PDB file of C-alpha atoms and ligand atoms in Angstrom:
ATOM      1  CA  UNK A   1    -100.549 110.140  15.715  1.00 64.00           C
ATOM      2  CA  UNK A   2    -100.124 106.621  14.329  1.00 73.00           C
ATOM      3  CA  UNK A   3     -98.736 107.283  11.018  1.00 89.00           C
ATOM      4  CA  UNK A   4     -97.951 104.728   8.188  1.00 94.00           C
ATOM      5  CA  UNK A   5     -94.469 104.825   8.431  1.00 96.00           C
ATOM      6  CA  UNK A   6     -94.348 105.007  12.038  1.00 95.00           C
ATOM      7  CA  UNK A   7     -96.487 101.845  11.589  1.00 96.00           C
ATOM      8  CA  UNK A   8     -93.876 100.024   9.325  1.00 97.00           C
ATOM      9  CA  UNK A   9     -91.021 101.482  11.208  1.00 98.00           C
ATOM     10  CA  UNK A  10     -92.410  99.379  14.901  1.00 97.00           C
ATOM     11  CA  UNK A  11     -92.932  96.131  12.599  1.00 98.00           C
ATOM     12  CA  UNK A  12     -89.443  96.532  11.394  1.00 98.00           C
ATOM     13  CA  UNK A  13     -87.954  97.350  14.156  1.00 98.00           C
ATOM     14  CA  UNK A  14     -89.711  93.923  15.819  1.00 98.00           C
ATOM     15  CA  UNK A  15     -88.209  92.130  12.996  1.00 98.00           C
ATOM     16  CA  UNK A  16     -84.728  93.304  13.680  1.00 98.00           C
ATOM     17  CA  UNK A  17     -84.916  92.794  17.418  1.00 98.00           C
ATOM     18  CA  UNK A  18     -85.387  89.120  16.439  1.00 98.00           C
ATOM     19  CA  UNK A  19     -82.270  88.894  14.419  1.00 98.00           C
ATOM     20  CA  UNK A  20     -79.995  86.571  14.476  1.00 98.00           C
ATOM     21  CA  UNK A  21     -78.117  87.080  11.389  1.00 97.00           C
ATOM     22  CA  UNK A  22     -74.469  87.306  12.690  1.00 98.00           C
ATOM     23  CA  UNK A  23     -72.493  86.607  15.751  1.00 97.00           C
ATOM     24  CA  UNK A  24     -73.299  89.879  17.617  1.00 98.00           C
ATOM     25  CA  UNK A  25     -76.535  88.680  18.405  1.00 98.00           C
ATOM     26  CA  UNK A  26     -74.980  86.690  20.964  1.00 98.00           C
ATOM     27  CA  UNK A  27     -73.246  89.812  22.352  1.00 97.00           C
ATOM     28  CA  UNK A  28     -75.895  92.749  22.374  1.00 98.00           C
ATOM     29  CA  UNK A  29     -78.013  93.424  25.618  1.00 98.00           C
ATOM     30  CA  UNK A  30     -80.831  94.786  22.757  1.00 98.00           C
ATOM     31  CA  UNK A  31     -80.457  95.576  19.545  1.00 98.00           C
ATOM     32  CA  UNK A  32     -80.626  99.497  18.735  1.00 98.00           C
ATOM     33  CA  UNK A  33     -83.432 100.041  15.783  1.00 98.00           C
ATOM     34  CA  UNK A  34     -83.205 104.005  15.386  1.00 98.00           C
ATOM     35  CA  UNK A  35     -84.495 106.934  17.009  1.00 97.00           C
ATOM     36  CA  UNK A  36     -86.224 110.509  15.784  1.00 97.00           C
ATOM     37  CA  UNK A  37     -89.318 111.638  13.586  1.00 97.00           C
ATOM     38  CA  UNK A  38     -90.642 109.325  11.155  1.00 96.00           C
ATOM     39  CA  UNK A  39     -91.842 112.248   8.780  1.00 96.00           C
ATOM     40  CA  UNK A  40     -88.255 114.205   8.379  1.00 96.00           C
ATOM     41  CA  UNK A  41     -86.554 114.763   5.438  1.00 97.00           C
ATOM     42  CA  UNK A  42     -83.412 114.770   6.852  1.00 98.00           C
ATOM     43  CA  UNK A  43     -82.003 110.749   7.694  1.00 98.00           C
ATOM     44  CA  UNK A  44     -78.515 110.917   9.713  1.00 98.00           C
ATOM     45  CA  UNK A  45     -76.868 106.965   9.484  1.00 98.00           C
ATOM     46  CA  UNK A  46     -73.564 106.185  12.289  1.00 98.00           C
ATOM     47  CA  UNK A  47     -71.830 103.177  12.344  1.00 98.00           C
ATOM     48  CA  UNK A  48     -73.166 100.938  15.330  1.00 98.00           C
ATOM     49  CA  UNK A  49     -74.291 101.180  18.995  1.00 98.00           C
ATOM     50  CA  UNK A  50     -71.442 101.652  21.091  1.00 97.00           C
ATOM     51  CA  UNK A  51     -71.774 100.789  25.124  1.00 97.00           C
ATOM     52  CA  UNK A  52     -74.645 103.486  25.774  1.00 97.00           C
ATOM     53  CA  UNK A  53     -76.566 102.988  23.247  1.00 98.00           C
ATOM     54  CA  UNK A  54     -76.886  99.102  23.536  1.00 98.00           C
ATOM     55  CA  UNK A  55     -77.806  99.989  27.113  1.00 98.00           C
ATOM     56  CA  UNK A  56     -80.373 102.304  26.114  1.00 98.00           C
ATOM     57  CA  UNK A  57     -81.626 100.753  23.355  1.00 98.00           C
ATOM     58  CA  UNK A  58     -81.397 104.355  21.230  1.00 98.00           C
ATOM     59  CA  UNK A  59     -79.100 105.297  18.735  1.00 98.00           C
ATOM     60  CA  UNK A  60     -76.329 107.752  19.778  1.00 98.00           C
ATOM     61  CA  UNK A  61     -76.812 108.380  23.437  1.00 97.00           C
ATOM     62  CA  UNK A  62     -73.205 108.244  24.855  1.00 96.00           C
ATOM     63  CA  UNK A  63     -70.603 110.783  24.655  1.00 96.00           C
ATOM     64  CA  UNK A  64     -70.497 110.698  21.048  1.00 97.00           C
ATOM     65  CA  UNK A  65     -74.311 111.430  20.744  1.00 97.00           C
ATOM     66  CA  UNK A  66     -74.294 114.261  22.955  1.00 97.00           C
ATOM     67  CA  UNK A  67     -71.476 115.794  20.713  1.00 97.00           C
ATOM     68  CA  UNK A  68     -73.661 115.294  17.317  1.00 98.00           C
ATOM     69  CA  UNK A  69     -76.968 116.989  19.539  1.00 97.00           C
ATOM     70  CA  UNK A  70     -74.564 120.381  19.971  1.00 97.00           C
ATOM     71  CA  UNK A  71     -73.982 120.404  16.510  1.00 97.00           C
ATOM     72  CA  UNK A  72     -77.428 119.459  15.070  1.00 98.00           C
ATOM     73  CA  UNK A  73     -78.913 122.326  17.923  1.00 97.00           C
ATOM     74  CA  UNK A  74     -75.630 124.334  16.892  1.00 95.00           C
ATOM     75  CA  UNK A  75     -77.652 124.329  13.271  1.00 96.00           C
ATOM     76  CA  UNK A  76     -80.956 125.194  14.780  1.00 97.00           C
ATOM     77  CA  UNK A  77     -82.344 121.497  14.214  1.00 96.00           C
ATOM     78  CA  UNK A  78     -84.443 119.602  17.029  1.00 95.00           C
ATOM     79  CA  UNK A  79     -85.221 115.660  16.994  1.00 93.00           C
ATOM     80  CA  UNK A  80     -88.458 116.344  15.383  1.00 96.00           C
ATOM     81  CA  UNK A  81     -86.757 117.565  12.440  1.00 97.00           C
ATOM     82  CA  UNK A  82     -84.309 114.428  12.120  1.00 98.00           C
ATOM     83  CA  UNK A  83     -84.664 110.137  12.302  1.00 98.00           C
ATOM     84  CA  UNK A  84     -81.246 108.920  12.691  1.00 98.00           C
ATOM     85  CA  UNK A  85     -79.760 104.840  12.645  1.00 98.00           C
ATOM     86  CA  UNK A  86     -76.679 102.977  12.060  1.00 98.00           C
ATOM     87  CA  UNK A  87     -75.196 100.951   9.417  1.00 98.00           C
ATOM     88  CA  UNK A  88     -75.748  97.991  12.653  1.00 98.00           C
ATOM     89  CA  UNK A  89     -77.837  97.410  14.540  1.00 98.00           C
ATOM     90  CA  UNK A  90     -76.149  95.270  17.620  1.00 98.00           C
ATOM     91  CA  UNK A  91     -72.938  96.657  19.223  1.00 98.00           C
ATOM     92  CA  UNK A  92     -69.484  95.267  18.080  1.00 98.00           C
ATOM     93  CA  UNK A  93     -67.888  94.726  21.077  1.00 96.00           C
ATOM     94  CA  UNK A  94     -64.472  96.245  22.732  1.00 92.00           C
ATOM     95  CA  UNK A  95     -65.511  99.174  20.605  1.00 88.00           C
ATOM     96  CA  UNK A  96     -63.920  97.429  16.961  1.00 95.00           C
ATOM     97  CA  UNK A  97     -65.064  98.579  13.612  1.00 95.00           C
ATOM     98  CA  UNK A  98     -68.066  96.137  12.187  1.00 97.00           C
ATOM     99  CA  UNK A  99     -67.252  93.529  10.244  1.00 97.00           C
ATOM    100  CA  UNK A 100     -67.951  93.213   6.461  1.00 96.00           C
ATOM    101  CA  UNK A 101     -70.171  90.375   6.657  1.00 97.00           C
ATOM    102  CA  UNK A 102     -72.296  92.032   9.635  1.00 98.00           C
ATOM    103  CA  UNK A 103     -72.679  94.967   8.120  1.00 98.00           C
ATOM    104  CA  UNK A 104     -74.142  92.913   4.448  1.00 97.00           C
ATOM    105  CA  UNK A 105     -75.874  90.722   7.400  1.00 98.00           C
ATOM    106  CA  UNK A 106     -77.746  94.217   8.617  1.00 98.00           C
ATOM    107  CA  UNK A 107     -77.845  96.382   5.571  1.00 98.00           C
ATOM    108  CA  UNK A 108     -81.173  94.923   4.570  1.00 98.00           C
ATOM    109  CA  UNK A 109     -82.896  96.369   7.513  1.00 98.00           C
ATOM    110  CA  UNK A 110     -81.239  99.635   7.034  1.00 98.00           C
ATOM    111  CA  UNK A 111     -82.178  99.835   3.193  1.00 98.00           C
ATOM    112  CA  UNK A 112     -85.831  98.631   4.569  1.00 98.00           C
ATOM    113  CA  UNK A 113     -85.735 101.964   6.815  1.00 98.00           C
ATOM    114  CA  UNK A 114     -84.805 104.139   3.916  1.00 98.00           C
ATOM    115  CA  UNK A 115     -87.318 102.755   2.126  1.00 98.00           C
ATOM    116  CA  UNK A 116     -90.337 103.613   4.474  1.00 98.00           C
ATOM    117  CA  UNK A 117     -88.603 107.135   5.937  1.00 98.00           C
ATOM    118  CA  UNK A 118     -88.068 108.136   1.855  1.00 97.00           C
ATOM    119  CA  UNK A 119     -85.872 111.241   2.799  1.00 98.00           C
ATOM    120  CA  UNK A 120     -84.941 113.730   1.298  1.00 97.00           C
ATOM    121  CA  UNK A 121     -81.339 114.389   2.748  1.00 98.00           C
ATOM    122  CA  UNK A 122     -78.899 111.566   3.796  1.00 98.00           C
ATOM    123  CA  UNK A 123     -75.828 112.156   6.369  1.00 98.00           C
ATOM    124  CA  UNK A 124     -73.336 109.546   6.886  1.00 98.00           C
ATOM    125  CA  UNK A 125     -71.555 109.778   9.960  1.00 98.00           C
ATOM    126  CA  UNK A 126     -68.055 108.560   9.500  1.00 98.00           C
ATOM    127  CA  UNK A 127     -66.242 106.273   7.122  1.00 97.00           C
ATOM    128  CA  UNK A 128     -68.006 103.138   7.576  1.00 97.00           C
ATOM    129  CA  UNK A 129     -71.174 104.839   6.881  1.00 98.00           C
ATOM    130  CA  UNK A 130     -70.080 106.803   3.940  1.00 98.00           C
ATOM    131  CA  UNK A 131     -68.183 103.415   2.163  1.00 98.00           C
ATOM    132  CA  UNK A 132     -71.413 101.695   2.155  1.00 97.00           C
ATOM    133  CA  UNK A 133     -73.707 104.611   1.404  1.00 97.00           C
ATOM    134  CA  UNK A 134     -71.484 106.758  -0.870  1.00 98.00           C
ATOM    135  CA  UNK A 135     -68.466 104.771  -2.429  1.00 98.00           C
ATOM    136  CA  UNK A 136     -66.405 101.762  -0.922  1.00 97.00           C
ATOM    137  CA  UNK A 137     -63.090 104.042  -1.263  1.00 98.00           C
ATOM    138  CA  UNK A 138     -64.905 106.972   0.327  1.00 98.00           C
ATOM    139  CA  UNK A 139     -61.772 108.742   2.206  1.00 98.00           C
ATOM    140  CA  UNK A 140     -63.515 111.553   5.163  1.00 98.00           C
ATOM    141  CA  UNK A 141     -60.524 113.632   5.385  1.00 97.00           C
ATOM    142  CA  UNK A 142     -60.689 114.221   1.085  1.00 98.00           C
ATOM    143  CA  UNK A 143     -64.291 114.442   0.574  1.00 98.00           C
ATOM    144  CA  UNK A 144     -66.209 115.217   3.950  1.00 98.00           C
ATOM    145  CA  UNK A 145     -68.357 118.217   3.295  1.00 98.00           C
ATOM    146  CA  UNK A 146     -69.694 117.465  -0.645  1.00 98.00           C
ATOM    147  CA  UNK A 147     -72.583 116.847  -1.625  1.00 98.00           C
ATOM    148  CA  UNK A 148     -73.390 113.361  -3.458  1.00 98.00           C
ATOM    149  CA  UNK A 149     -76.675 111.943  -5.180  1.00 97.00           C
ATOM    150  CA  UNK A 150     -77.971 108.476  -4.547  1.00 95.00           C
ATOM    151  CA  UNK A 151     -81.208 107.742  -6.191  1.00 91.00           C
ATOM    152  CA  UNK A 152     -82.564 110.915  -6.243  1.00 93.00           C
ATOM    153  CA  UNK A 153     -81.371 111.826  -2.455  1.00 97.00           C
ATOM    154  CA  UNK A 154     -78.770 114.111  -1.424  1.00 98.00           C
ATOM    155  CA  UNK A 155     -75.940 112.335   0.281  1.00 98.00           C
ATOM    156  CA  UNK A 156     -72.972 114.261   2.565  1.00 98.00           C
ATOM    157  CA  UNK A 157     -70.783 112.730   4.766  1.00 98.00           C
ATOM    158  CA  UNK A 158     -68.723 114.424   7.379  1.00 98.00           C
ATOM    159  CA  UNK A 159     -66.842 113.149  10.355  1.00 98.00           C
ATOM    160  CA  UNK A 160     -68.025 110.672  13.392  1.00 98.00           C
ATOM    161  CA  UNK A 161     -68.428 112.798  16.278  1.00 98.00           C
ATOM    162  CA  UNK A 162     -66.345 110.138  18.214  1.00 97.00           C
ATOM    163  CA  UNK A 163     -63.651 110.977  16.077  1.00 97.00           C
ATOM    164  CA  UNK A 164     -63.821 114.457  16.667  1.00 98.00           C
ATOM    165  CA  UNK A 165     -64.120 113.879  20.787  1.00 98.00           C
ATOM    166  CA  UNK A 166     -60.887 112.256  19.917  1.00 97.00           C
ATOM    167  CA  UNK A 167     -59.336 114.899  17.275  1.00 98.00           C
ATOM    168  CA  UNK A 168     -60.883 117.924  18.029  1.00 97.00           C
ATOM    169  CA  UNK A 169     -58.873 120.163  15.528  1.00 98.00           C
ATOM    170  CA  UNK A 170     -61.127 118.499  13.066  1.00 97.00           C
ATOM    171  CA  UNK A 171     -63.896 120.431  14.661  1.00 97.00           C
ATOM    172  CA  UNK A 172     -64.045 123.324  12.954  1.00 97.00           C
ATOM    173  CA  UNK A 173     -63.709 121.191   9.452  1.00 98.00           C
ATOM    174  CA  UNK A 174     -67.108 119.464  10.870  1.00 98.00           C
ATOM    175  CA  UNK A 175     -68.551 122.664  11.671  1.00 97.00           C
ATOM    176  CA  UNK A 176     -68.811 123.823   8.261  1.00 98.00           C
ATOM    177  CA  UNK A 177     -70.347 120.806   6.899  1.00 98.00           C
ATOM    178  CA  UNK A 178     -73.151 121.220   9.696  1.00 98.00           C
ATOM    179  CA  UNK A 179     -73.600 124.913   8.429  1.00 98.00           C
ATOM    180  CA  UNK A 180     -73.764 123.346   4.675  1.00 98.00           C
ATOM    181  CA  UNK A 181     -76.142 121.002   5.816  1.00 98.00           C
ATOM    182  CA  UNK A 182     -78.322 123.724   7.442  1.00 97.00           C
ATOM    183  CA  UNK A 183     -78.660 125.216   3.990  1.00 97.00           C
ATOM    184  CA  UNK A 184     -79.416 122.355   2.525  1.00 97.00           C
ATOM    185  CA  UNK A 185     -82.368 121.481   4.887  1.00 96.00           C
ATOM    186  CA  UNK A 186     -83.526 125.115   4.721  1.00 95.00           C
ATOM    187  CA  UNK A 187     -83.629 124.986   0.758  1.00 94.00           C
ATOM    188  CA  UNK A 188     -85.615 121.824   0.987  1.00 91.00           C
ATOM    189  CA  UNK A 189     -87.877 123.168   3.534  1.00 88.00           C
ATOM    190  CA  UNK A 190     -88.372 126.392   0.884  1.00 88.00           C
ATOM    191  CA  UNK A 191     -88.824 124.227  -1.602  1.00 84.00           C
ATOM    192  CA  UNK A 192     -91.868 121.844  -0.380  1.00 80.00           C
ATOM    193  CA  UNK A 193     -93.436 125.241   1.493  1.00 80.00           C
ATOM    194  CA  UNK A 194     -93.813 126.855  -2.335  1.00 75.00           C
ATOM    195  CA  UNK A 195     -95.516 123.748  -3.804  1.00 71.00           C
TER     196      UNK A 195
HETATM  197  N1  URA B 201     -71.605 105.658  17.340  1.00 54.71           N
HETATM  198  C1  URA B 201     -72.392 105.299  16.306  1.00 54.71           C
HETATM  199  O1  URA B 201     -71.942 105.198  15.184  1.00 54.71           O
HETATM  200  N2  URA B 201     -73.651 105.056  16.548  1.00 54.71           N
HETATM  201  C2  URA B 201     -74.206 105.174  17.746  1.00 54.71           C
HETATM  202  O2  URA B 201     -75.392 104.937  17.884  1.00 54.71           O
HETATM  203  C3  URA B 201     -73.371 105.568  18.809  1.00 54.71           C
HETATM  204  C4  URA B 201     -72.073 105.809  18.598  1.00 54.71           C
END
C-alpha cells in the first residue's frame, strides 16, 4: 500500500539523490536514502554508507549490517518493525569519519525523515550519531545504554556494530542495550494496543 509517508519518503529520497551539497557527491556511486517500514515506531540512525552500502544503494548491508540484523533478530525484531538511515547520506571515502560540514550539509534531509517517519523510539548507532542526535560531548563507552528524551521521543545510543566486529568484548555491553531496547519497543507496543 501507498501510504503518505511512504509517499513523502520516495520524494525525499529523489531530492537527496540529487544532492550536491558537499564534496562526496563527487565520490558516491549512489547516494544511500534509508531502508525499512515507513510505519515503525522504532527509527535506528548509523553514521554513513560504507563500501556495501554505496554499492547497494541500502543502508547497512556490509559486514557491519549483518552484525546489527543478529542483534535486532537476537531481540525478536524483523525489518517491518524498524526504518533505519544515517547521519549521511554519500559514503566518506577510505572509510574516515564524516566531516562536520557534511554532516550540517546532510542533516536537513535526515531531520526531513524524522519528520515524516514521527517515531516513537530513536537509536543512534555510534558516536557520530549520538553527538548530533543526543549531545555534542556524547562519550559511548560512559553513557551507551540510557535512555534520553528529544522532543517527546525516546533516544538510546549504544555502540556501532563495526566497532564491535572490531572490539568484540564490547559485545556483551551491546547486548544489554538491545535487550533494554526490546522492552522499550514492547512497552510502546502495550501502550498504543490499550488505546
Ligand atoms: N555503517 C553505517 O554507519 N551505516 C551504514 O549504512 C553502514 C555502515
Amino acid at each position: 500500500m501507498q501510504t503518505e509517508k511512504k509517499s513523502a519518503l520516495e520524494a525525499l529520497e529523489k531530492e537527496v539523490s540529487l544532492c550536491r551539497g558537499c564534496s562526496l557527491c563527487q565520490t558516491r556511486t549512489q547516494t544511500v536514502f534509508g531502508r525499512g517500514n515507513a510505519e515503525a515506531s522504532l527509527l535506528l540512525i548509523g553514521e554513513a554508507p560504507g563500501e556495501s552500502e554505496d554499492r547497494e544503494g541500502k543502508p547497512f548491508v556490509g559486514a557491519a549490517g549483518m552484525l546489527l540484523d543478529h542483534y535486532l533478530a537476537f531481540i525478536g525484531l524483523e525489518e517491518e518493525d524498524y526504518y533505519i538511515a544515517n547521519i549521511l547520506k554519500c559514503r566518506p571515502p577510505h572509510h574516515r569519519d564524516p566531516k562536520p560540514e557534511e554532516e550540517e550539509a546532510c542533516m536537513p534531509f535526515l531531520r526531513s525523515q524524522v519528520r515524516i517517519l514521527n517515531p516513537k523510539i530513536i537509536i543512534c548507532l555510534g558516536r557520530i550519531a549520538a553527538q548530533r542526535i543526543i549531545s555534542p560531548d556524547f562519550r559511548i563507552t560512559r553513557s551507551h545504554g540510557e535512555w534520553f528524551r528529544r522532543g517527546g521521543i525516546r533516544v538510546m545510543a549504544t555502540f556501532h556494530p563495526s566497532a564491535l566486529l572490531r572490539d568484540p568484548s564490547k559485545k556483551e555491553a551491546a547486548l544489554d542495550d538491545f535487550k533494554k531496547i526490546a522492552e522499550e519497543f514492547s512497552a510502546l507496543q502495550n501502550e498504543t494496543a490499550n488505546i
